[in-house]
């Protein structure tokens, strides 16, 4: 920090190695030792806000995998900003590669994102009522295909932490419940995919029982009939004209699934954007920053989706970057300086694996 040059910490490793926990320790350390000491009356300090992003991001971005009960299913780059005197002046984060496929399919030993099970824990008294949820997670098949509970995770306690974190991060009551409603909306959309029935010779999709569709429309703030029409009879542009085309039940269900995944990802990004607004102290000048890169872990499953392959590719590239700078270039520097040094073989070069992508 004395050099005044921006620096970054790269945290890599396979799933379950402790990347996210290490990232939290690093952020807490900088937030504590570089605290500005400034605090507005009745408002949390900047360092408290930075630390309080963890419960929210973990609830909406972490899930149980085969190898890790609390695996980050997204990557994040956090920049901690400092002023000229080295005091904390804010933070911001960029997220990428959120694993959306997990939202509509989980393997038997996995679980969907923690937020769904946190919300069903009754930690926030009126949450289920406002989100039109029942008392049984099994009523929502999108999020009950794998494990429903994790021994090392207390969903009720985590929901309390996340709810308190929203308040610390200056989310209004409406903003907080909009996040909850969008999350619940995805659960209802899973049930809606089962409501399509084939009608007529062409077996075009229609919805006979609109209960789930009404819940989705209510939580989304849109007209139910309009929504059903666009799922069952989407408009296509043919030449210069728009025409309606009837969908099959499978095509309509796939459309609902795609929209559900998009809603969840956008909700997650809105949460991150709101956190960024809160973490920037506009009154303090930002001279340089220390970045912390925490990426989703390398995993190999029986079935590897496109997103997991992307995660594995990023891991391989970063590991190669680390090897190149920490071993290869460093040892070449020793040779140039004439030091008595025996080259160390740091392991197999995985360039062929990277080329395969």
Tab-separated table of C-alpha atoms in Angstrom:
chain	number	residue	atom	x	y	z
A	1	UNK	CA	0.000	0.000	0.000
A	2	UNK	CA	2.939	2.323	0.662
A	3	UNK	CA	3.935	2.039	-2.999
A	4	UNK	CA	0.593	3.543	-4.083
A	5	UNK	CA	0.173	0.848	-6.746
A	6	UNK	CA	-3.054	-1.087	-7.207
A	7	UNK	CA	-2.617	-4.717	-6.206
A	8	UNK	CA	-4.740	-7.869	-6.318
A	9	UNK	CA	-4.925	-11.131	-4.413
A	10	UNK	CA	-5.776	-14.224	-6.462
A	11	UNK	CA	-7.550	-16.954	-4.484
A	12	UNK	CA	-7.901	-20.235	-6.374
A	13	UNK	CA	-8.325	-23.900	-5.569
A	14	UNK	CA	-10.684	-26.794	-6.106
A	15	UNK	CA	-14.165	-26.820	-4.604
A	16	UNK	CA	-14.072	-26.981	-0.803
A	17	UNK	CA	-10.470	-25.765	-0.519
A	18	UNK	CA	-11.540	-22.703	1.513
A	19	UNK	CA	-11.445	-19.902	-1.070
A	20	UNK	CA	-14.577	-18.108	0.105
A	21	UNK	CA	-13.682	-18.407	3.797
A	22	UNK	CA	-10.195	-17.083	3.042
A	23	UNK	CA	-11.714	-14.208	1.042
A	24	UNK	CA	-13.921	-13.249	4.002
A	25	UNK	CA	-10.884	-13.237	6.310
A	26	UNK	CA	-8.897	-11.042	3.902
A	27	UNK	CA	-11.755	-8.543	3.533
A	28	UNK	CA	-12.375	-8.427	7.298
A	29	UNK	CA	-8.659	-7.837	7.883
A	30	UNK	CA	-8.439	-4.867	5.517
A	31	UNK	CA	-11.745	-3.460	6.757
A	32	UNK	CA	-10.489	-3.601	10.355
A	33	UNK	CA	-6.901	-2.348	10.097
A	34	UNK	CA	-7.733	0.394	7.578
A	35	UNK	CA	-10.938	1.595	9.212
A	36	UNK	CA	-11.573	5.295	8.677
A	37	UNK	CA	-13.377	5.535	12.003
A	38	UNK	CA	-16.147	7.589	10.363
A	39	UNK	CA	-19.704	6.661	11.267
A	40	UNK	CA	-22.915	8.609	10.728
A	41	UNK	CA	-25.420	8.733	13.567
A	42	UNK	CA	-27.706	5.691	13.432
A	43	UNK	CA	-25.887	4.164	10.469
A	44	UNK	CA	-23.486	1.213	10.245
A	45	UNK	CA	-19.838	1.981	9.552
A	46	UNK	CA	-18.356	1.374	6.098
A	47	UNK	CA	-16.287	-1.558	7.355
A	48	UNK	CA	-19.412	-3.168	8.850
A	49	UNK	CA	-21.234	-2.793	5.537
A	50	UNK	CA	-18.377	-4.425	3.630
A	51	UNK	CA	-18.394	-7.425	5.967
A	52	UNK	CA	-22.216	-7.638	5.863
A	53	UNK	CA	-22.246	-8.315	2.113
A	54	UNK	CA	-21.176	-11.891	2.904
A	55	UNK	CA	-24.463	-13.259	4.338
A	56	UNK	CA	-26.454	-11.865	1.396
A	57	UNK	CA	-24.075	-13.041	-1.332
A	58	UNK	CA	-23.742	-16.472	0.253
A	59	UNK	CA	-27.517	-16.934	0.541
A	60	UNK	CA	-28.215	-16.045	-3.099
A	61	UNK	CA	-24.944	-17.237	-4.657
A	62	UNK	CA	-23.856	-20.328	-2.690
A	63	UNK	CA	-25.206	-23.874	-2.755
A	64	UNK	CA	-24.363	-27.387	-1.615
A	65	UNK	CA	-22.422	-29.442	-4.152
A	66	UNK	CA	-21.208	-33.031	-3.924
A	67	UNK	CA	-17.874	-31.922	-2.419
A	68	UNK	CA	-18.728	-28.727	-0.553
A	69	UNK	CA	-21.712	-27.787	1.621
A	70	UNK	CA	-21.245	-24.048	1.012
A	71	UNK	CA	-19.830	-23.733	-2.480
A	72	UNK	CA	-19.763	-20.349	-4.242
A	73	UNK	CA	-21.491	-20.898	-7.571
A	74	UNK	CA	-20.297	-17.581	-8.993
A	75	UNK	CA	-17.073	-15.648	-9.245
A	76	UNK	CA	-16.468	-12.248	-7.715
A	77	UNK	CA	-13.792	-9.604	-7.903
A	78	UNK	CA	-13.911	-7.253	-4.908
A	79	UNK	CA	-11.995	-3.984	-4.927
A	80	UNK	CA	-11.311	-2.391	-1.543
A	81	UNK	CA	-10.536	1.304	-2.087
A	82	UNK	CA	-8.214	3.428	0.052
A	83	UNK	CA	-7.551	7.162	0.242
A	84	UNK	CA	-4.139	8.864	0.175
A	85	UNK	CA	-3.576	8.180	3.882
A	86	UNK	CA	-4.356	4.469	3.511
A	87	UNK	CA	-7.776	4.647	5.146
A	88	UNK	CA	-10.747	2.687	3.848
A	89	UNK	CA	-12.811	4.777	1.411
A	90	UNK	CA	-15.180	2.209	-0.082
A	91	UNK	CA	-15.516	-1.035	-1.971
A	92	UNK	CA	-17.212	-2.444	-5.045
A	93	UNK	CA	-17.563	-5.851	-6.613
A	94	UNK	CA	-18.044	-7.447	-10.004
A	95	UNK	CA	-19.731	-10.864	-10.249
A	96	UNK	CA	-19.746	-13.319	-13.128
A	97	UNK	CA	-20.515	-16.906	-14.119
A	98	UNK	CA	-23.502	-17.411	-11.812
A	99	UNK	CA	-24.477	-21.057	-12.269
A	100	UNK	CA	-28.073	-20.718	-13.507
A	101	UNK	CA	-28.580	-24.345	-14.534
A	102	UNK	CA	-28.672	-25.307	-10.836
A	103	UNK	CA	-31.933	-23.364	-10.486
A	104	UNK	CA	-33.956	-25.870	-12.510
A	105	UNK	CA	-31.923	-29.061	-11.979
A	106	UNK	CA	-29.949	-30.468	-9.056
A	107	UNK	CA	-28.206	-33.824	-8.781
A	108	UNK	CA	-29.354	-36.126	-5.924
A	109	UNK	CA	-26.501	-35.174	-3.547
A	110	UNK	CA	-26.670	-31.446	-4.303
A	111	UNK	CA	-28.957	-28.616	-3.279
A	112	UNK	CA	-30.145	-25.441	-4.976
A	113	UNK	CA	-29.131	-21.979	-3.710
A	114	UNK	CA	-29.388	-21.514	0.061
A	115	UNK	CA	-31.846	-18.604	-0.277
A	116	UNK	CA	-34.782	-20.891	-1.122
A	117	UNK	CA	-34.359	-23.010	2.008
A	118	UNK	CA	-33.547	-19.972	4.162
A	119	UNK	CA	-36.836	-18.386	3.127
A	120	UNK	CA	-38.779	-21.546	4.037
A	121	UNK	CA	-37.275	-21.632	7.562
A	122	UNK	CA	-39.801	-19.234	9.168
A	123	UNK	CA	-37.007	-16.917	10.348
A	124	UNK	CA	-38.903	-13.888	8.954
A	125	UNK	CA	-42.500	-14.187	10.284
A	126	UNK	CA	-44.544	-12.743	7.392
A	127	UNK	CA	-42.254	-13.798	4.548
A	128	UNK	CA	-44.148	-16.890	3.379
A	129	UNK	CA	-47.457	-15.044	3.420
A	130	UNK	CA	-46.135	-12.144	1.332
A	131	UNK	CA	-44.421	-14.527	-1.090
A	132	UNK	CA	-47.500	-16.808	-1.364
A	133	UNK	CA	-45.476	-19.818	-0.161
A	134	UNK	CA	-46.726	-22.961	1.581
A	135	UNK	CA	-44.992	-24.574	4.570
A	136	UNK	CA	-43.443	-27.493	2.640
A	137	UNK	CA	-40.409	-27.147	0.377
A	138	UNK	CA	-41.508	-30.335	-1.403
A	139	UNK	CA	-44.401	-28.345	-2.889
A	140	UNK	CA	-41.821	-26.673	-5.177
A	141	UNK	CA	-40.163	-29.245	-7.400
A	142	UNK	CA	-37.597	-26.858	-8.965
A	143	UNK	CA	-35.775	-26.662	-5.610
A	144	UNK	CA	-36.502	-30.095	-4.149
A	145	UNK	CA	-34.793	-32.423	-6.646
A	146	UNK	CA	-31.742	-32.988	-4.440
A	147	UNK	CA	-30.968	-32.567	-0.740
A	148	UNK	CA	-33.345	-30.421	1.290
A	149	UNK	CA	-31.220	-29.929	4.412
A	150	UNK	CA	-27.483	-29.747	5.068
A	151	UNK	CA	-26.146	-30.815	8.513
A	152	UNK	CA	-23.518	-28.058	8.591
A	153	UNK	CA	-25.974	-25.265	7.695
A	154	UNK	CA	-28.670	-23.727	9.889
A	155	UNK	CA	-31.100	-22.244	7.364
A	156	UNK	CA	-33.072	-20.320	9.977
A	157	UNK	CA	-29.973	-18.675	11.440
A	158	UNK	CA	-28.622	-17.856	7.967
A	159	UNK	CA	-31.940	-16.229	7.051
A	160	UNK	CA	-31.736	-14.064	10.169
A	161	UNK	CA	-28.180	-13.027	9.236
A	162	UNK	CA	-29.223	-12.207	5.658
A	163	UNK	CA	-32.297	-10.259	6.815
A	164	UNK	CA	-30.165	-8.196	9.211
A	165	UNK	CA	-27.517	-7.699	6.503
A	166	UNK	CA	-30.127	-6.224	4.146
A	167	UNK	CA	-30.930	-3.623	6.811
A	168	UNK	CA	-27.244	-2.819	7.418
A	169	UNK	CA	-26.737	-2.441	3.655
A	170	UNK	CA	-29.529	0.172	3.557
A	171	UNK	CA	-32.051	-1.878	1.575
A	172	UNK	CA	-35.504	-0.379	2.027
A	173	UNK	CA	-38.342	-2.651	3.160
A	174	UNK	CA	-39.733	-2.693	-0.389
A	175	UNK	CA	-36.345	-3.492	-1.943
A	176	UNK	CA	-35.761	-6.316	0.514
A	177	UNK	CA	-39.169	-7.888	-0.082
A	178	UNK	CA	-38.832	-7.471	-3.848
A	179	UNK	CA	-35.739	-9.687	-3.652
A	180	UNK	CA	-37.710	-12.234	-1.605
A	181	UNK	CA	-40.684	-12.097	-4.008
A	182	UNK	CA	-38.517	-12.565	-7.109
A	183	UNK	CA	-36.856	-15.555	-5.466
A	184	UNK	CA	-40.234	-17.072	-4.528
A	185	UNK	CA	-41.520	-16.324	-8.025
A	186	UNK	CA	-38.974	-18.767	-9.425
A	187	UNK	CA	-40.286	-21.494	-7.098
A	188	UNK	CA	-43.849	-20.942	-8.339
A	189	UNK	CA	-42.665	-20.907	-11.971
A	190	UNK	CA	-41.360	-24.433	-11.497
A	191	UNK	CA	-44.874	-25.555	-10.565
A	192	UNK	CA	-46.286	-23.601	-13.477
A	193	UNK	CA	-44.306	-25.761	-15.936
A	194	UNK	CA	-46.462	-28.728	-14.857
A	195	UNK	CA	-49.713	-26.889	-15.633
A	196	UNK	CA	-49.434	-26.878	-19.439
A	197	UNK	CA	-51.776	-29.331	-21.188
A	198	UNK	CA	-51.943	-30.176	-24.932
A	199	UNK	CA	-55.096	-29.030	-26.751
A	200	UNK	CA	-56.312	-29.861	-30.268
A	201	UNK	CA	-54.715	-31.854	-33.070
A	202	UNK	CA	-51.540	-29.773	-32.990
A	203	UNK	CA	-51.316	-30.278	-29.207
A	204	UNK	CA	-50.785	-26.595	-28.523
A	205	UNK	CA	-50.061	-25.698	-24.905
A	206	UNK	CA	-52.744	-24.190	-22.696
A	207	UNK	CA	-53.136	-23.732	-18.960
A	208	UNK	CA	-56.297	-25.115	-17.421
A	209	UNK	CA	-55.492	-24.469	-13.748
A	210	UNK	CA	-54.186	-20.910	-13.400
A	211	UNK	CA	-53.424	-20.987	-9.636
A	212	UNK	CA	-49.634	-21.095	-10.052
A	213	UNK	CA	-49.711	-18.637	-12.954
A	214	UNK	CA	-51.709	-16.177	-10.845
A	215	UNK	CA	-49.096	-16.409	-8.063
A	216	UNK	CA	-46.263	-15.801	-10.550
A	217	UNK	CA	-48.071	-12.816	-12.091
A	218	UNK	CA	-48.946	-11.364	-8.683
A	219	UNK	CA	-45.363	-11.563	-7.407
A	220	UNK	CA	-44.011	-10.210	-10.708
A	221	UNK	CA	-46.511	-7.363	-10.881
A	222	UNK	CA	-47.757	-8.279	-14.379
A	223	UNK	CA	-51.078	-9.308	-15.936
A	224	UNK	CA	-51.680	-13.056	-15.695
A	225	UNK	CA	-53.553	-13.499	-19.003
A	226	UNK	CA	-50.911	-11.513	-20.885
A	227	UNK	CA	-48.156	-13.691	-19.396
A	228	UNK	CA	-49.922	-16.976	-20.227
A	229	UNK	CA	-50.566	-15.819	-23.799
A	230	UNK	CA	-46.892	-15.090	-24.409
A	231	UNK	CA	-45.783	-18.430	-22.976
A	232	UNK	CA	-48.400	-20.441	-24.930
A	233	UNK	CA	-48.497	-18.359	-28.118
A	234	UNK	CA	-45.262	-16.380	-28.445
A	235	UNK	CA	-44.918	-13.759	-31.163
A	236	UNK	CA	-42.406	-14.295	-33.960
A	237	UNK	CA	-41.246	-11.790	-36.537
A	238	UNK	CA	-41.747	-13.062	-40.073
A	239	UNK	CA	-40.409	-10.562	-42.586
A	240	UNK	CA	-41.828	-7.246	-41.466
A	241	UNK	CA	-44.817	-8.676	-39.593
A	242	UNK	CA	-45.323	-10.230	-36.166
A	243	UNK	CA	-47.268	-13.500	-36.008
A	244	UNK	CA	-48.363	-15.695	-33.116
A	245	UNK	CA	-47.184	-19.311	-33.064
A	246	UNK	CA	-48.625	-21.968	-30.785
A	247	UNK	CA	-46.096	-23.694	-28.502
A	248	UNK	CA	-46.013	-27.317	-27.431
A	249	UNK	CA	-46.183	-28.045	-23.700
A	250	UNK	CA	-42.454	-28.792	-23.605
A	251	UNK	CA	-41.554	-25.593	-25.466
A	252	UNK	CA	-43.759	-23.520	-23.152
A	253	UNK	CA	-42.224	-25.179	-20.070
A	254	UNK	CA	-38.736	-24.478	-21.439
A	255	UNK	CA	-39.684	-20.815	-21.923
A	256	UNK	CA	-40.880	-20.591	-18.319
A	257	UNK	CA	-37.630	-22.215	-17.116
A	258	UNK	CA	-35.528	-19.770	-19.132
A	259	UNK	CA	-37.403	-16.759	-17.773
A	260	UNK	CA	-37.159	-18.159	-14.227
A	261	UNK	CA	-33.371	-18.474	-14.502
A	262	UNK	CA	-33.133	-14.965	-15.969
A	263	UNK	CA	-35.252	-13.492	-13.143
A	264	UNK	CA	-33.017	-15.087	-10.515
A	265	UNK	CA	-29.799	-13.896	-12.168
A	266	UNK	CA	-31.121	-10.342	-12.548
A	267	UNK	CA	-32.275	-10.355	-8.934
A	268	UNK	CA	-28.786	-11.437	-7.871
A	269	UNK	CA	-27.188	-8.671	-9.937
A	270	UNK	CA	-29.608	-6.070	-8.535
A	271	UNK	CA	-28.566	-7.124	-5.019
A	272	UNK	CA	-24.904	-6.711	-6.004
A	273	UNK	CA	-25.568	-3.279	-7.569
A	274	UNK	CA	-27.390	-2.120	-4.442
A	275	UNK	CA	-24.479	-3.339	-2.306
A	276	UNK	CA	-22.072	-1.396	-4.524
A	277	UNK	CA	-24.127	1.787	-4.071
A	278	UNK	CA	-23.998	1.344	-0.305
A	279	UNK	CA	-20.287	0.512	-0.120
A	280	UNK	CA	-19.060	3.617	-1.913
A	281	UNK	CA	-18.333	6.578	0.358
A	282	UNK	CA	-18.613	9.485	-2.088
A	283	UNK	CA	-17.179	11.914	0.435
A	284	UNK	CA	-13.796	10.144	0.451
A	285	UNK	CA	-11.287	10.196	-2.393
A	286	UNK	CA	-10.199	6.853	-3.824
A	287	UNK	CA	-6.498	6.780	-4.652
A	288	UNK	CA	-5.778	3.072	-5.029
A	289	UNK	CA	-7.291	-0.312	-4.302
A	290	UNK	CA	-6.485	-3.868	-3.310
A	291	UNK	CA	-8.510	-6.408	-5.306
A	292	UNK	CA	-9.534	-9.874	-4.164
A	293	UNK	CA	-10.500	-12.421	-6.821
A	294	UNK	CA	-12.571	-15.348	-5.552
A	295	UNK	CA	-13.759	-17.788	-8.196
A	296	UNK	CA	-16.049	-20.808	-8.174
A	297	UNK	CA	-14.201	-24.043	-7.493
A	298	UNK	CA	-13.050	-26.706	-9.928
A	299	UNK	CA	-15.339	-29.757	-9.871
A	300	UNK	CA	-15.926	-32.799	-12.051
A	301	UNK	CA	-19.376	-34.383	-11.927
A	302	UNK	CA	-20.967	-37.397	-13.594
A	303	UNK	CA	-22.784	-34.796	-15.683
A	304	UNK	CA	-20.925	-31.527	-16.316
A	305	UNK	CA	-23.045	-28.671	-17.625
A	306	UNK	CA	-21.744	-25.853	-19.817
A	307	UNK	CA	-21.455	-23.496	-16.840
A	308	UNK	CA	-19.319	-25.959	-14.837
A	309	UNK	CA	-17.069	-26.427	-17.869
A	310	UNK	CA	-16.662	-22.624	-18.059
A	311	UNK	CA	-15.789	-22.570	-14.337
A	312	UNK	CA	-13.217	-25.336	-14.820
A	313	UNK	CA	-11.715	-23.503	-17.814
A	314	UNK	CA	-11.311	-20.292	-15.775
A	315	UNK	CA	-9.682	-22.300	-12.979
A	316	UNK	CA	-7.191	-23.874	-15.364
A	317	UNK	CA	-6.295	-20.500	-16.897
A	318	UNK	CA	-5.800	-18.885	-13.481
A	319	UNK	CA	-3.738	-21.798	-12.225
A	320	UNK	CA	-1.513	-21.494	-15.289
A	321	UNK	CA	-1.223	-17.731	-14.687
A	322	UNK	CA	-0.208	-18.424	-11.078
A	323	UNK	CA	2.354	-21.071	-12.099
A	324	UNK	CA	3.810	-18.823	-14.781
A	325	UNK	CA	4.325	-15.828	-12.480
A	326	UNK	CA	5.164	-17.549	-9.209
A	327	UNK	CA	7.440	-20.277	-10.537
A	328	UNK	CA	8.554	-19.952	-14.161
A	329	UNK	CA	9.245	-16.186	-14.340
A	330	UNK	CA	10.585	-16.080	-10.776
A	331	UNK	CA	13.100	-18.852	-11.480
A	332	UNK	CA	14.160	-17.168	-14.725
A	333	UNK	CA	14.860	-14.010	-12.686
A	334	UNK	CA	17.053	-16.027	-10.307
A	335	UNK	CA	19.045	-17.388	-13.269
A	336	UNK	CA	19.519	-13.899	-14.747
A	337	UNK	CA	20.813	-12.658	-11.389
A	338	UNK	CA	23.331	-15.506	-11.267
A	339	UNK	CA	21.970	-17.032	-8.072
A	340	UNK	CA	22.891	-20.576	-7.150
A	341	UNK	CA	19.473	-22.069	-7.807
A	342	UNK	CA	18.242	-25.492	-8.869
A	343	UNK	CA	15.063	-25.189	-10.924
A	344	UNK	CA	11.990	-26.634	-9.243
A	345	UNK	CA	9.494	-28.627	-11.289
A	346	UNK	CA	6.117	-27.240	-10.219
A	347	UNK	CA	4.043	-29.933	-11.924
A	348	UNK	CA	2.384	-30.721	-15.205
A	349	UNK	CA	1.670	-27.912	-17.646
A	350	UNK	CA	-2.038	-28.095	-18.454
A	351	UNK	CA	-1.855	-26.120	-21.706
A	352	UNK	CA	-3.204	-29.112	-23.733
A	353	UNK	CA	-6.248	-29.132	-21.445
A	354	UNK	CA	-6.770	-25.395	-21.990
A	355	UNK	CA	-6.335	-25.803	-25.769
A	356	UNK	CA	-9.066	-28.433	-25.725
A	357	UNK	CA	-11.593	-25.783	-24.716
